[in-house]
Short mmCIF file of C-alpha atoms in Angstrom, two decimals:
data_model
loop_
_atom_site.label_atom_id
_atom_site.label_comp_id
_atom_site.label_asym_id
_atom_site.label_seq_id
_atom_site.Cartn_x
_atom_site.Cartn_y
_atom_site.Cartn_z
CA UNK A 228 -15.04 -69.41 -122.72
CA UNK A 229 -17.73 -66.89 -123.55
CA UNK A 230 -17.65 -67.93 -127.22
CA UNK A 231 -16.88 -71.45 -127.55
CA UNK A 232 -17.06 -71.35 -131.63
CA UNK A 233 -15.44 -68.21 -131.82
CA UNK A 234 -11.98 -69.13 -133.06
CA UNK A 235 -13.77 -70.91 -136.14
CA UNK A 236 -16.22 -67.80 -136.60
CA UNK A 237 -13.87 -64.75 -136.38
CA UNK A 238 -10.41 -63.67 -137.97
CA UNK A 239 -7.75 -62.21 -136.26
CA UNK A 240 -8.19 -58.49 -135.84
CA UNK A 241 -5.04 -56.43 -136.06
CA UNK A 242 -4.79 -53.01 -134.44
CA UNK A 243 -5.33 -50.13 -137.19
CA UNK A 244 -2.32 -47.77 -137.87
CA UNK A 245 -2.29 -44.35 -139.49
CA UNK A 246 -0.96 -44.21 -142.92
CA UNK A 247 2.72 -43.95 -143.40
CA UNK A 248 2.54 -40.89 -145.14
CA UNK A 249 0.64 -39.29 -142.07
CA UNK A 250 2.71 -40.91 -139.21
CA UNK A 251 6.42 -39.88 -140.38
CA UNK A 252 5.52 -36.23 -139.88
CA UNK A 253 5.76 -36.45 -135.80
CA UNK A 254 6.96 -38.73 -133.48
CA UNK A 255 3.55 -39.80 -131.97
CA UNK A 256 2.25 -43.18 -131.36
CA UNK A 257 0.47 -44.37 -134.60
CA UNK A 258 -1.03 -47.55 -133.62
CA UNK A 259 -4.75 -47.25 -132.59
CA UNK A 260 -6.27 -48.94 -129.45
CA UNK A 261 -8.88 -51.68 -130.63
CA UNK A 262 -12.52 -50.47 -130.23
CA UNK A 263 -14.53 -52.38 -127.75
CA UNK A 264 -16.56 -54.25 -130.79
CA UNK A 265 -12.89 -55.58 -132.03
CA UNK A 266 -11.72 -56.53 -128.81
CA UNK A 267 -14.84 -58.62 -128.27
CA UNK A 268 -14.77 -60.38 -131.12
CA UNK A 269 -10.67 -60.81 -130.76
CA UNK A 270 -11.40 -62.18 -127.17
CA UNK A 271 -13.99 -64.49 -128.46
CA UNK A 272 -11.34 -66.51 -130.64
CA UNK A 273 -9.71 -67.55 -127.40
CA UNK A 274 -10.46 -71.39 -127.91
CA UNK A 275 -10.63 -72.73 -124.44
CA UNK A 276 -7.76 -75.01 -125.60
CA UNK A 277 -7.40 -76.77 -122.00
CA UNK A 278 -3.56 -76.34 -121.72
CA UNK A 279 -3.17 -72.67 -122.50
CA UNK A 280 0.61 -72.54 -123.92
CA UNK A 281 0.24 -68.68 -124.09
CA UNK A 282 0.67 -68.65 -120.06
CA UNK A 283 4.00 -69.95 -120.10
CA UNK A 284 4.86 -68.54 -123.61
CA UNK A 285 4.69 -65.11 -121.59
CA UNK A 286 7.61 -64.48 -119.42
CA UNK A 287 5.57 -63.00 -116.61
CA UNK A 288 2.62 -65.91 -116.97
CA UNK A 289 -0.09 -63.65 -117.77
CA UNK A 290 -3.18 -65.37 -117.24
CA UNK A 291 -4.50 -64.49 -121.03
CA UNK A 292 -7.38 -66.88 -121.45
CA UNK A 293 -8.96 -65.55 -118.06
CA UNK A 294 -8.67 -61.69 -119.34
CA UNK A 295 -9.60 -62.76 -122.86
CA UNK A 296 -13.03 -64.14 -121.52
CA UNK A 297 -13.49 -60.85 -119.24
CA UNK A 298 -12.80 -58.65 -122.37
CA UNK A 299 -15.43 -60.94 -124.34
CA UNK A 300 -17.76 -60.28 -121.47
CA UNK A 301 -16.97 -56.63 -121.60
CA UNK A 302 -15.76 -56.66 -117.59
CA UNK A 303 -12.57 -54.51 -118.36
CA UNK A 304 -12.54 -53.96 -114.62
CA UNK A 305 -12.01 -57.27 -113.52
CA UNK A 306 -9.50 -57.64 -116.45
CA UNK A 307 -6.99 -55.07 -115.23
CA UNK A 308 -7.11 -56.76 -111.81
CA UNK A 309 -6.14 -59.85 -113.17
CA UNK A 310 -3.68 -58.43 -115.66
CA UNK A 311 -2.08 -56.39 -113.02
CA UNK A 312 -1.69 -59.40 -110.71
CA UNK A 313 1.33 -60.58 -113.14
CA UNK A 314 2.42 -57.49 -114.89
CA UNK A 315 2.93 -54.07 -113.16
CA UNK A 316 3.04 -52.18 -116.71
CA UNK A 317 1.04 -53.75 -119.18
CA UNK A 318 0.98 -50.37 -121.18
CA UNK A 319 5.08 -51.08 -121.72
CA UNK A 320 4.52 -54.73 -123.05
CA UNK A 321 1.06 -53.92 -124.80
CA UNK A 322 3.06 -51.62 -126.96
CA UNK A 323 6.68 -52.64 -127.57
CA UNK A 324 6.77 -56.82 -126.20
CA UNK A 325 6.92 -58.75 -129.54
CA UNK A 326 4.43 -61.02 -127.97
CA UNK A 327 6.15 -64.44 -127.62
CA UNK A 328 2.74 -65.64 -126.18
CA UNK A 329 1.14 -65.25 -129.75
CA UNK A 330 3.65 -67.29 -130.91
CA UNK A 331 2.76 -70.27 -128.20
CA UNK A 332 -1.12 -69.57 -128.63
CA UNK A 333 -3.00 -72.91 -129.46
CA UNK A 334 -4.90 -71.42 -132.02
CA UNK A 335 -1.40 -70.49 -134.02
CA UNK A 336 -0.65 -74.24 -134.96
CA UNK A 337 -2.84 -74.13 -138.04
CA UNK A 338 -4.34 -70.69 -138.00
CA UNK A 339 -3.49 -66.98 -136.88
CA UNK A 340 -3.05 -66.43 -133.14
CA UNK A 341 -5.35 -64.50 -130.91
CA UNK A 342 -4.49 -60.56 -130.81
CA UNK A 343 -3.15 -61.30 -127.15
CA UNK A 344 -0.99 -58.01 -127.39
CA UNK A 345 -3.73 -55.98 -129.00
CA UNK A 346 -6.19 -57.24 -126.03
CA UNK A 347 -3.50 -56.55 -123.53
CA UNK A 348 -3.24 -52.56 -124.58
CA UNK A 349 -7.05 -52.44 -124.70
CA UNK A 350 -7.16 -53.43 -120.99
CA UNK A 351 -4.75 -51.17 -119.73
CA UNK A 352 -5.92 -48.08 -121.74
CA UNK A 353 -9.31 -48.65 -120.51
CA UNK A 354 -8.20 -48.81 -117.12
CA UNK A 355 -6.40 -45.65 -117.43
CA UNK A 356 -9.29 -44.15 -119.18
CA UNK A 357 -11.47 -44.91 -116.29
CA UNK A 358 -9.32 -44.08 -113.35
CA UNK A 359 -8.60 -47.70 -112.27
CA UNK A 360 -4.85 -47.45 -111.83
CA UNK A 361 -4.16 -45.71 -108.82
CA UNK A 362 -1.62 -46.11 -105.94
CA UNK A 363 -1.50 -48.76 -103.64
CA UNK A 364 0.71 -48.16 -100.91
CA UNK A 365 1.54 -50.39 -97.89
CA UNK A 366 -0.76 -50.42 -94.96
CA UNK A 367 2.34 -51.29 -92.65
CA UNK A 368 6.00 -50.23 -93.37
CA UNK A 369 8.80 -52.47 -92.33
CA UNK A 370 11.46 -49.86 -91.63
CA UNK A 371 13.72 -51.63 -94.52
CA UNK A 372 15.46 -49.74 -96.92
CA UNK A 373 15.98 -51.09 -100.30
CA UNK A 374 18.11 -49.04 -103.05
CA UNK A 375 17.24 -49.48 -106.93
CA UNK A 376 20.23 -49.05 -109.51
CA UNK A 377 18.42 -48.64 -112.77
CA UNK A 378 15.17 -47.24 -113.60
CA UNK A 379 14.55 -49.61 -116.61
CA UNK A 380 11.45 -51.95 -116.50
CA UNK A 381 13.37 -54.60 -114.06
CA UNK A 382 14.21 -51.72 -111.76
CA UNK A 383 10.72 -49.95 -111.88
CA UNK A 384 9.11 -53.54 -111.28
CA UNK A 385 11.37 -54.42 -108.37
CA UNK A 386 10.89 -51.02 -106.97
CA UNK A 387 6.82 -51.11 -107.01
CA UNK A 388 6.92 -54.41 -105.66
CA UNK A 389 8.88 -53.91 -102.74
CA UNK A 390 7.38 -50.58 -101.91
CA UNK A 391 3.88 -52.45 -101.98
CA UNK A 392 5.55 -54.88 -99.27
CA UNK A 393 6.25 -51.87 -96.98
CA UNK A 394 9.85 -51.12 -97.63
CA UNK A 395 11.46 -47.72 -98.41
CA UNK A 396 12.75 -47.92 -101.62
CA UNK A 397 14.97 -45.32 -103.47
CA UNK A 398 15.63 -45.74 -107.42
CA UNK A 399 18.74 -44.19 -108.59
CA UNK A 400 19.20 -43.66 -112.36
CA UNK A 401 22.38 -41.94 -114.03
CA UNK A 402 20.25 -40.16 -116.59
CA UNK A 403 18.39 -37.04 -115.99
CA UNK A 404 14.85 -38.77 -116.40
CA UNK A 405 13.56 -41.80 -115.20
CA UNK A 406 12.83 -45.12 -117.49
CA UNK A 407 16.20 -46.30 -118.55
CA UNK A 408 16.04 -47.57 -122.11
CA UNK A 409 12.34 -47.11 -122.21
CA UNK A 410 13.02 -43.27 -121.73
CA UNK A 411 15.76 -42.87 -124.05
CA UNK A 412 16.01 -46.27 -126.15
CA UNK A 413 12.50 -46.65 -127.30
CA UNK A 414 11.30 -44.03 -129.91
CA UNK A 415 8.30 -42.08 -129.12
CA UNK A 416 6.67 -43.31 -131.84
CA UNK A 417 6.72 -46.82 -130.52
CA UNK A 418 5.73 -45.75 -126.96
CA UNK A 419 5.12 -41.94 -125.75
CA UNK A 420 6.64 -41.21 -122.67
CA UNK A 421 3.55 -40.06 -120.89
CA UNK A 422 3.24 -43.98 -120.37
CA UNK A 423 6.35 -43.80 -117.84
CA UNK A 424 5.46 -40.29 -116.44
CA UNK A 425 2.32 -41.44 -114.94
CA UNK A 426 3.60 -44.70 -113.48
CA UNK A 427 6.24 -42.71 -111.88
CA UNK A 428 3.54 -40.51 -110.04
CA UNK A 429 1.60 -43.60 -109.15
CA UNK A 430 4.77 -45.04 -107.90
CA UNK A 431 5.55 -41.68 -105.75
CA UNK A 432 2.32 -42.00 -104.27
CA UNK A 433 3.03 -45.39 -103.08
CA UNK A 434 6.32 -44.14 -101.37
CA UNK A 435 8.96 -44.95 -103.94
CA UNK A 436 12.07 -42.03 -104.08
CA UNK A 437 13.62 -41.27 -107.48
CA UNK A 438 16.79 -39.71 -107.70
CA UNK A 439 18.32 -38.95 -111.07
CA UNK A 440 21.72 -38.01 -112.49
CA UNK A 441 23.41 -40.05 -110.02
CA UNK A 442 26.17 -42.58 -110.95
CA UNK A 443 26.60 -45.40 -108.65
CA UNK A 444 30.40 -46.85 -108.86
CA UNK A 445 33.58 -45.76 -109.81
CA UNK A 446 36.27 -45.21 -112.62
CA UNK A 447 33.50 -44.46 -115.37
CA UNK A 448 34.30 -43.01 -118.84
CA UNK A 449 34.14 -39.25 -119.11
CA UNK A 450 31.50 -39.82 -121.43
CA UNK A 451 29.48 -41.48 -118.98
CA UNK A 452 30.66 -39.43 -115.93
CA UNK A 453 29.63 -36.37 -117.43
CA UNK A 454 25.87 -37.25 -117.76
CA UNK A 455 25.52 -37.19 -113.90
CA UNK A 456 25.49 -34.70 -111.15
CA UNK A 457 26.58 -37.16 -108.11
CA UNK A 458 28.38 -39.89 -107.74
CA UNK A 459 27.80 -42.44 -104.97
CA UNK A 460 30.11 -45.05 -103.81
CA UNK A 461 29.17 -48.47 -103.45
CA UNK A 462 30.29 -48.67 -99.88
CA UNK A 463 28.04 -45.17 -99.17
CA UNK A 464 24.94 -47.68 -100.33
CA UNK A 465 26.04 -50.50 -98.07
CA UNK A 466 26.18 -48.26 -94.78
CA UNK A 467 22.59 -46.69 -95.36
CA UNK A 468 20.39 -49.73 -97.10
CA UNK A 469 19.57 -53.37 -96.18
CA UNK A 470 19.34 -54.53 -99.54
CA UNK A 471 20.74 -53.38 -103.04
CA UNK A 472 19.29 -54.68 -106.30
CA UNK A 473 21.20 -53.77 -109.58
CA UNK A 474 18.84 -53.39 -112.52
CA UNK A 475 21.03 -51.79 -114.90
CA UNK A 476 20.64 -52.51 -119.04
CA UNK A 477 22.97 -54.24 -120.96
CA UNK A 478 23.99 -50.92 -122.40
CA UNK A 479 27.86 -51.86 -123.97
CA UNK A 480 26.85 -51.86 -127.77
CA UNK A 481 28.88 -54.14 -130.05
CA UNK A 482 31.09 -52.48 -132.10
CA UNK A 483 32.30 -52.89 -135.62
CA UNK A 484 36.14 -52.80 -135.60
CA UNK A 485 36.96 -52.36 -139.22
CA UNK A 486 39.11 -49.71 -141.38
CA UNK A 487 37.59 -46.28 -141.30
CA UNK A 488 35.53 -46.73 -138.02
CA UNK A 489 36.89 -43.85 -136.67
CA UNK A 490 35.38 -41.44 -139.63
CA UNK A 491 32.72 -38.95 -138.46
CA UNK A 492 29.28 -39.80 -139.58
CA UNK A 493 29.66 -43.37 -138.09
CA UNK A 494 27.65 -44.05 -134.77
CA UNK A 495 26.43 -46.40 -132.49
CA UNK A 496 22.45 -46.46 -132.75
CA UNK A 497 22.25 -45.67 -128.96
CA UNK A 498 24.04 -42.51 -129.63
CA UNK A 499 21.30 -41.76 -132.33
CA UNK A 500 18.34 -42.62 -130.92
CA UNK A 501 18.41 -40.82 -127.23
CA UNK A 502 18.97 -37.59 -128.75
CA UNK A 503 15.63 -37.53 -130.71
CA UNK A 504 13.92 -38.52 -127.66
CA UNK A 505 15.49 -35.56 -125.87
CA UNK A 506 14.55 -33.48 -128.54
CA UNK A 507 10.85 -34.60 -128.33
CA UNK A 508 11.08 -33.78 -124.51
CA UNK A 509 11.95 -30.31 -125.43
CA UNK A 510 15.62 -30.48 -124.58
CA UNK A 511 18.16 -28.78 -126.62
CA UNK A 512 20.49 -31.02 -128.07
CA UNK A 513 24.03 -29.91 -129.14
CA UNK A 514 25.23 -31.37 -132.59
CA UNK A 515 22.34 -33.59 -132.71
CA UNK A 516 23.05 -36.36 -135.13
CA UNK A 517 20.50 -36.05 -138.00
CA UNK A 518 19.39 -37.96 -141.08
CA UNK A 519 18.07 -35.28 -142.82
CA UNK A 520 18.95 -35.32 -146.83
CA UNK A 521 21.34 -38.09 -145.88
CA UNK A 522 21.97 -41.53 -147.18
CA UNK A 523 21.74 -43.75 -144.03
CA UNK A 524 22.94 -47.24 -143.89
CA UNK A 525 21.83 -49.19 -140.58
CA UNK A 526 23.79 -52.21 -139.77
CA UNK A 527 22.13 -54.75 -137.93
CA UNK A 528 18.62 -56.35 -138.66
CA UNK A 529 16.68 -56.13 -135.14
CA UNK A 530 14.57 -53.91 -133.24
CA UNK A 531 17.26 -51.42 -132.46
CA UNK A 532 18.07 -51.28 -136.45
CA UNK A 533 14.50 -50.92 -137.17
CA UNK A 534 14.14 -48.02 -134.66
CA UNK A 535 16.68 -46.19 -136.52
CA UNK A 536 14.98 -46.52 -139.69
CA UNK A 537 11.93 -45.20 -138.33
CA UNK A 538 13.53 -42.36 -136.81
CA UNK A 539 15.59 -41.84 -140.09
CA UNK A 540 12.45 -41.67 -141.99
CA UNK A 541 11.18 -38.84 -139.75
CA UNK A 542 14.20 -36.97 -140.11
CA UNK A 543 13.70 -37.04 -143.88
CA UNK A 544 16.49 -38.98 -144.88
CA UNK A 545 17.53 -39.40 -148.41
CA UNK A 546 17.60 -42.86 -148.68
CA UNK A 547 17.61 -45.91 -146.13
CA UNK A 548 19.41 -49.14 -146.27
CA UNK A 549 19.51 -51.89 -143.42
CA UNK A 550 21.65 -54.73 -143.53
CA UNK A 551 21.98 -57.95 -141.78
CA UNK A 552 24.68 -60.32 -141.54
CA UNK A 553 22.77 -63.37 -141.36
CA UNK A 554 20.64 -64.95 -144.10
CA UNK A 555 17.17 -63.70 -145.17
CA UNK A 556 14.72 -65.75 -142.81
CA UNK A 557 11.86 -67.62 -144.63
CA UNK A 558 9.01 -65.60 -144.78
CA UNK A 559 6.68 -68.16 -142.93
CA UNK A 560 7.98 -70.57 -140.28
CA UNK A 561 7.28 -74.37 -139.99
CA UNK A 562 4.81 -74.18 -137.40
CA UNK A 563 4.27 -77.85 -136.66
CA UNK A 564 8.20 -77.93 -136.25
CA UNK A 565 8.83 -74.82 -133.91
CA UNK A 566 5.60 -74.14 -131.90
CA UNK A 567 5.00 -73.26 -129.21
CA UNK A 568 8.62 -71.58 -129.29
CA UNK A 569 9.43 -68.20 -130.60
CA UNK A 570 10.04 -69.05 -134.65
CA UNK A 571 12.49 -67.50 -136.87
CA UNK A 572 10.83 -66.08 -139.71
CA UNK A 573 11.03 -62.70 -141.81
CA UNK A 574 9.39 -59.77 -139.68
CA UNK A 575 8.55 -56.37 -141.38
CA UNK A 576 8.14 -53.70 -138.63
CA UNK A 577 6.04 -50.69 -139.04
CA UNK A 578 9.29 -48.51 -139.77
CA UNK A 579 10.30 -50.83 -142.83
CA UNK A 580 7.07 -50.29 -144.43
CA UNK A 581 7.42 -46.47 -143.89
CA UNK A 582 10.44 -46.90 -146.48
CA UNK A 583 13.86 -48.96 -146.25
CA UNK A 584 15.82 -51.19 -148.47
CA UNK A 585 16.67 -54.27 -146.71
CA UNK A 586 19.64 -56.73 -147.59
CA UNK A 587 20.69 -59.61 -145.89
CA UNK A 588 24.08 -61.91 -145.83
CA UNK A 589 25.93 -58.88 -146.08
CA UNK A 590 29.31 -58.27 -144.15
CA UNK A 591 30.89 -54.71 -144.12
CA UNK A 592 34.23 -54.73 -144.66
CA UNK A 593 35.63 -50.96 -144.68
CA UNK A 594 34.19 -47.47 -144.26
CA UNK A 595 35.96 -44.73 -146.54
CA UNK A 596 35.57 -40.93 -146.68
CA UNK A 597 37.42 -37.56 -147.05
CA UNK A 598 38.26 -34.84 -144.72
CA UNK A 599 37.56 -37.27 -141.77
CA UNK A 600 34.14 -37.78 -142.73
CA UNK A 601 32.64 -41.24 -144.23
CA UNK A 602 31.17 -41.11 -147.63
CA UNK A 603 30.56 -44.63 -148.38
CA UNK A 604 31.12 -48.21 -146.98
CA UNK A 605 32.63 -51.21 -148.80
CA UNK A 606 30.94 -54.66 -148.33
CA UNK A 607 30.50 -58.25 -149.43
CA UNK A 608 27.98 -61.03 -149.55
CA UNK A 609 28.62 -63.90 -147.33
CA UNK A 610 27.18 -67.30 -147.15
CA UNK A 611 27.06 -69.81 -143.85
CA UNK A 612 28.00 -73.35 -144.11
CA UNK A 613 28.03 -75.44 -140.83
CA UNK A 614 27.77 -72.48 -138.87
CA UNK A 615 30.87 -70.49 -140.11
CA UNK A 616 30.88 -67.56 -142.10
CA UNK A 617 32.68 -67.17 -145.44
CA UNK A 618 32.69 -64.29 -148.20
CA UNK A 619 31.40 -65.12 -151.42
CA UNK A 620 34.42 -64.60 -154.02
CA UNK A 621 33.64 -61.62 -156.29
CA UNK A 622 30.99 -60.11 -154.39
CA UNK A 623 32.40 -56.83 -152.78
CA UNK A 624 30.27 -54.01 -153.54
CA UNK A 625 30.25 -50.43 -152.41
CA UNK A 626 27.61 -48.12 -151.00
CA UNK A 627 26.90 -44.41 -150.69
CA UNK A 628 26.82 -43.85 -146.94
CA UNK A 629 26.71 -39.90 -145.34
CA UNK A 630 25.43 -41.44 -141.86
CA UNK A 631 26.17 -45.25 -140.76
CA UNK A 632 24.20 -46.40 -137.65
CA UNK A 633 25.61 -49.60 -135.69
CA UNK A 634 22.70 -51.52 -134.22
CA UNK A 635 24.17 -54.77 -134.11
CA UNK A 636 23.09 -55.62 -130.41
CA UNK A 637 24.49 -55.24 -126.95
CA UNK A 638 27.36 -57.49 -125.34
CA UNK A 639 27.13 -56.48 -121.76
CA UNK A 640 26.12 -54.38 -118.90
CA UNK A 641 28.52 -51.44 -117.74
CA UNK A 642 31.28 -53.31 -116.27
CA UNK A 643 32.42 -50.26 -113.95
CA UNK A 644 29.03 -50.89 -111.72
CA UNK A 645 29.65 -54.46 -111.42
CA UNK A 646 33.34 -54.20 -110.37
CA UNK A 647 32.79 -51.47 -108.02
CA UNK A 648 30.32 -53.82 -105.93
CA UNK A 649 33.03 -56.82 -106.42
CA UNK A 650 30.26 -58.86 -108.16
CA UNK A 651 31.32 -62.15 -110.08
CA UNK A 652 30.44 -62.54 -113.38
CA UNK A 653 29.49 -64.82 -116.03
CA UNK A 654 31.46 -65.28 -119.27
CA UNK A 655 29.58 -63.05 -120.92
CA UNK A 656 30.10 -60.34 -118.28
CA UNK A 657 26.84 -59.96 -116.65
CA UNK A 658 26.04 -60.27 -112.97
CA UNK A 659 26.26 -63.97 -112.11
CA UNK A 660 23.04 -64.84 -110.06
CA UNK A 661 20.93 -67.71 -109.97
CA UNK A 662 16.83 -67.16 -110.36
CA UNK A 663 15.95 -69.73 -107.78
CA UNK A 664 16.79 -71.59 -104.66
CA UNK A 665 17.39 -70.17 -101.30
CA UNK A 666 19.65 -67.30 -102.69
CA UNK A 667 17.70 -66.18 -105.75
CA UNK A 668 19.00 -63.30 -107.60
CA UNK A 669 21.68 -62.83 -104.97
CA UNK A 670 24.92 -61.89 -106.21
CA UNK A 671 28.50 -62.88 -104.36
CA UNK A 672 28.44 -59.43 -102.84
CA UNK A 673 26.65 -59.35 -99.46
CA UNK A 674 23.23 -58.24 -99.71
CA UNK A 675 23.55 -57.14 -103.43
CA UNK A 676 20.95 -58.54 -105.76
CA UNK A 677 20.73 -58.40 -109.82
CA UNK A 678 17.71 -58.69 -112.31
CA UNK A 679 17.02 -57.95 -115.90
CA UNK A 680 19.38 -57.50 -118.61
CA UNK A 681 22.16 -56.89 -115.91
CA UNK A 682 21.84 -60.45 -115.02
CA UNK A 683 20.64 -62.11 -118.05
CA UNK A 684 21.98 -59.99 -120.98
CA UNK A 685 20.05 -58.11 -123.80
CA UNK A 686 16.59 -59.26 -123.61
CA UNK A 687 13.05 -58.19 -123.71
CA UNK A 688 11.21 -55.77 -121.70
CA UNK A 689 8.68 -58.70 -120.82
CA UNK A 690 11.81 -60.39 -119.15
CA UNK A 691 12.66 -57.42 -117.45
CA UNK A 692 9.56 -57.11 -115.62
CA UNK A 693 9.49 -61.03 -114.87
CA UNK A 694 13.05 -60.38 -113.01
CA UNK A 695 12.06 -57.47 -111.69
CA UNK A 696 9.33 -58.96 -109.87
CA UNK A 697 11.04 -62.07 -108.89
CA UNK A 698 13.75 -60.35 -107.55
CA UNK A 699 11.59 -58.18 -105.46
CA UNK A 700 10.12 -61.33 -103.72
CA UNK A 701 13.64 -62.69 -103.03
CA UNK A 702 14.58 -59.42 -101.58
CA UNK A 703 11.43 -59.43 -99.35
CA UNK A 704 12.32 -62.72 -98.25
CA UNK A 705 15.57 -61.85 -97.25
CA UNK A 706 14.86 -59.03 -95.31
CA UNK A 707 11.73 -60.40 -93.42
CA UNK A 708 12.46 -64.33 -93.74
CA UNK A 709 9.22 -64.94 -95.80
CA UNK A 710 7.19 -62.73 -98.47
CA UNK A 711 3.37 -62.51 -99.87
CA UNK A 712 4.69 -61.17 -102.91
CA UNK A 713 3.74 -63.25 -106.23
CA UNK A 714 6.65 -64.66 -107.98
#
């Protein structure tokens, strides 16, 4: 490495952030990219450990020590080429990936991990600034046509790889804009949508066709079918395309079936968050769910719940409380026990820093209100023994709640799509498809493949990109008999 003793000389450098009081006034990104000097020192900390566990901790197997060294030497042009060889969209992962690579960093055993995610963001931001991200159209067209259903990270990664292999690729999206949950699930203050838009422009120049407001399948509920201008049935796609990739997300939210669930003011997080993204894009949102001046309770302690907290802060909520069913995790993990795997420990997000009360081991028993509108929730403390939950006697309490946001994760993809194609499903309602072997990513339906959350269930953006890339290679092999695409 460029600085053999760097890991002993330099401390981890976190990215700078705008002050919470300043950043909650708008929906723009507030994390500041590392300076050249900061990135150089952070790259110097990569310790030439011999066996870089960060590579395998990263689902797309980024060659992290290589581009850390290139950044240390200021060679950003070579760094972005290396980074793009494994990751189509490092501007996405450099902003919203939780960085399992850092948990696996060898330096993390007894010190602080290298700031891998911040270096990744620095590389791609420099690449866009210098005009190094350009279309890479295929030199030769194959004449084969591929349909991609879903334009999230898995669908976009598969589409870009297949287009570069020479296939004619069409991406179908049920929403009015491309991006899937990147567009309408991730708040703009975590990732502004310009990062999606310029990738779309690149992919269009590479030959990818995008069709929005199109539903693929049948028997959708009115809430879904009203989103689209057009519905296409699987048999139509089968007749037009040589291969089909199902790349939708795991969009079915986990509900909370307790008394009072029907009260006005109790909403799924994914009814709340997309509305604000649409408003930020200039759309007029009818009857937008707003937290302004309200006592907000967010049920669910994960990233989606945190996004609800950040959005509610920007709305100007009177108070925000976030409940989590599981016990409060430890402040620090037992590194010798869990390294190099993703640890369970207390994580405080930027949204929490902006203002939020957090409580753990809390179960909601019911909602109460007047005139059909929620006014409070009744909850209790719970304890966990041998993996089973039990109410703590005498622990019931109530809390004012004008707006309740359910952010308890997602249970499965939209079943109507899988049913329409006749795809076999696993026990959790995901598309059944193996990730390796002769029929990698192929479903039980002829020439139909599946990748991302629709196959593996709710997961990370970096896993979606990995599966999209691997699925693209499998499709290319299916169509051509062999493939030069990386896996």
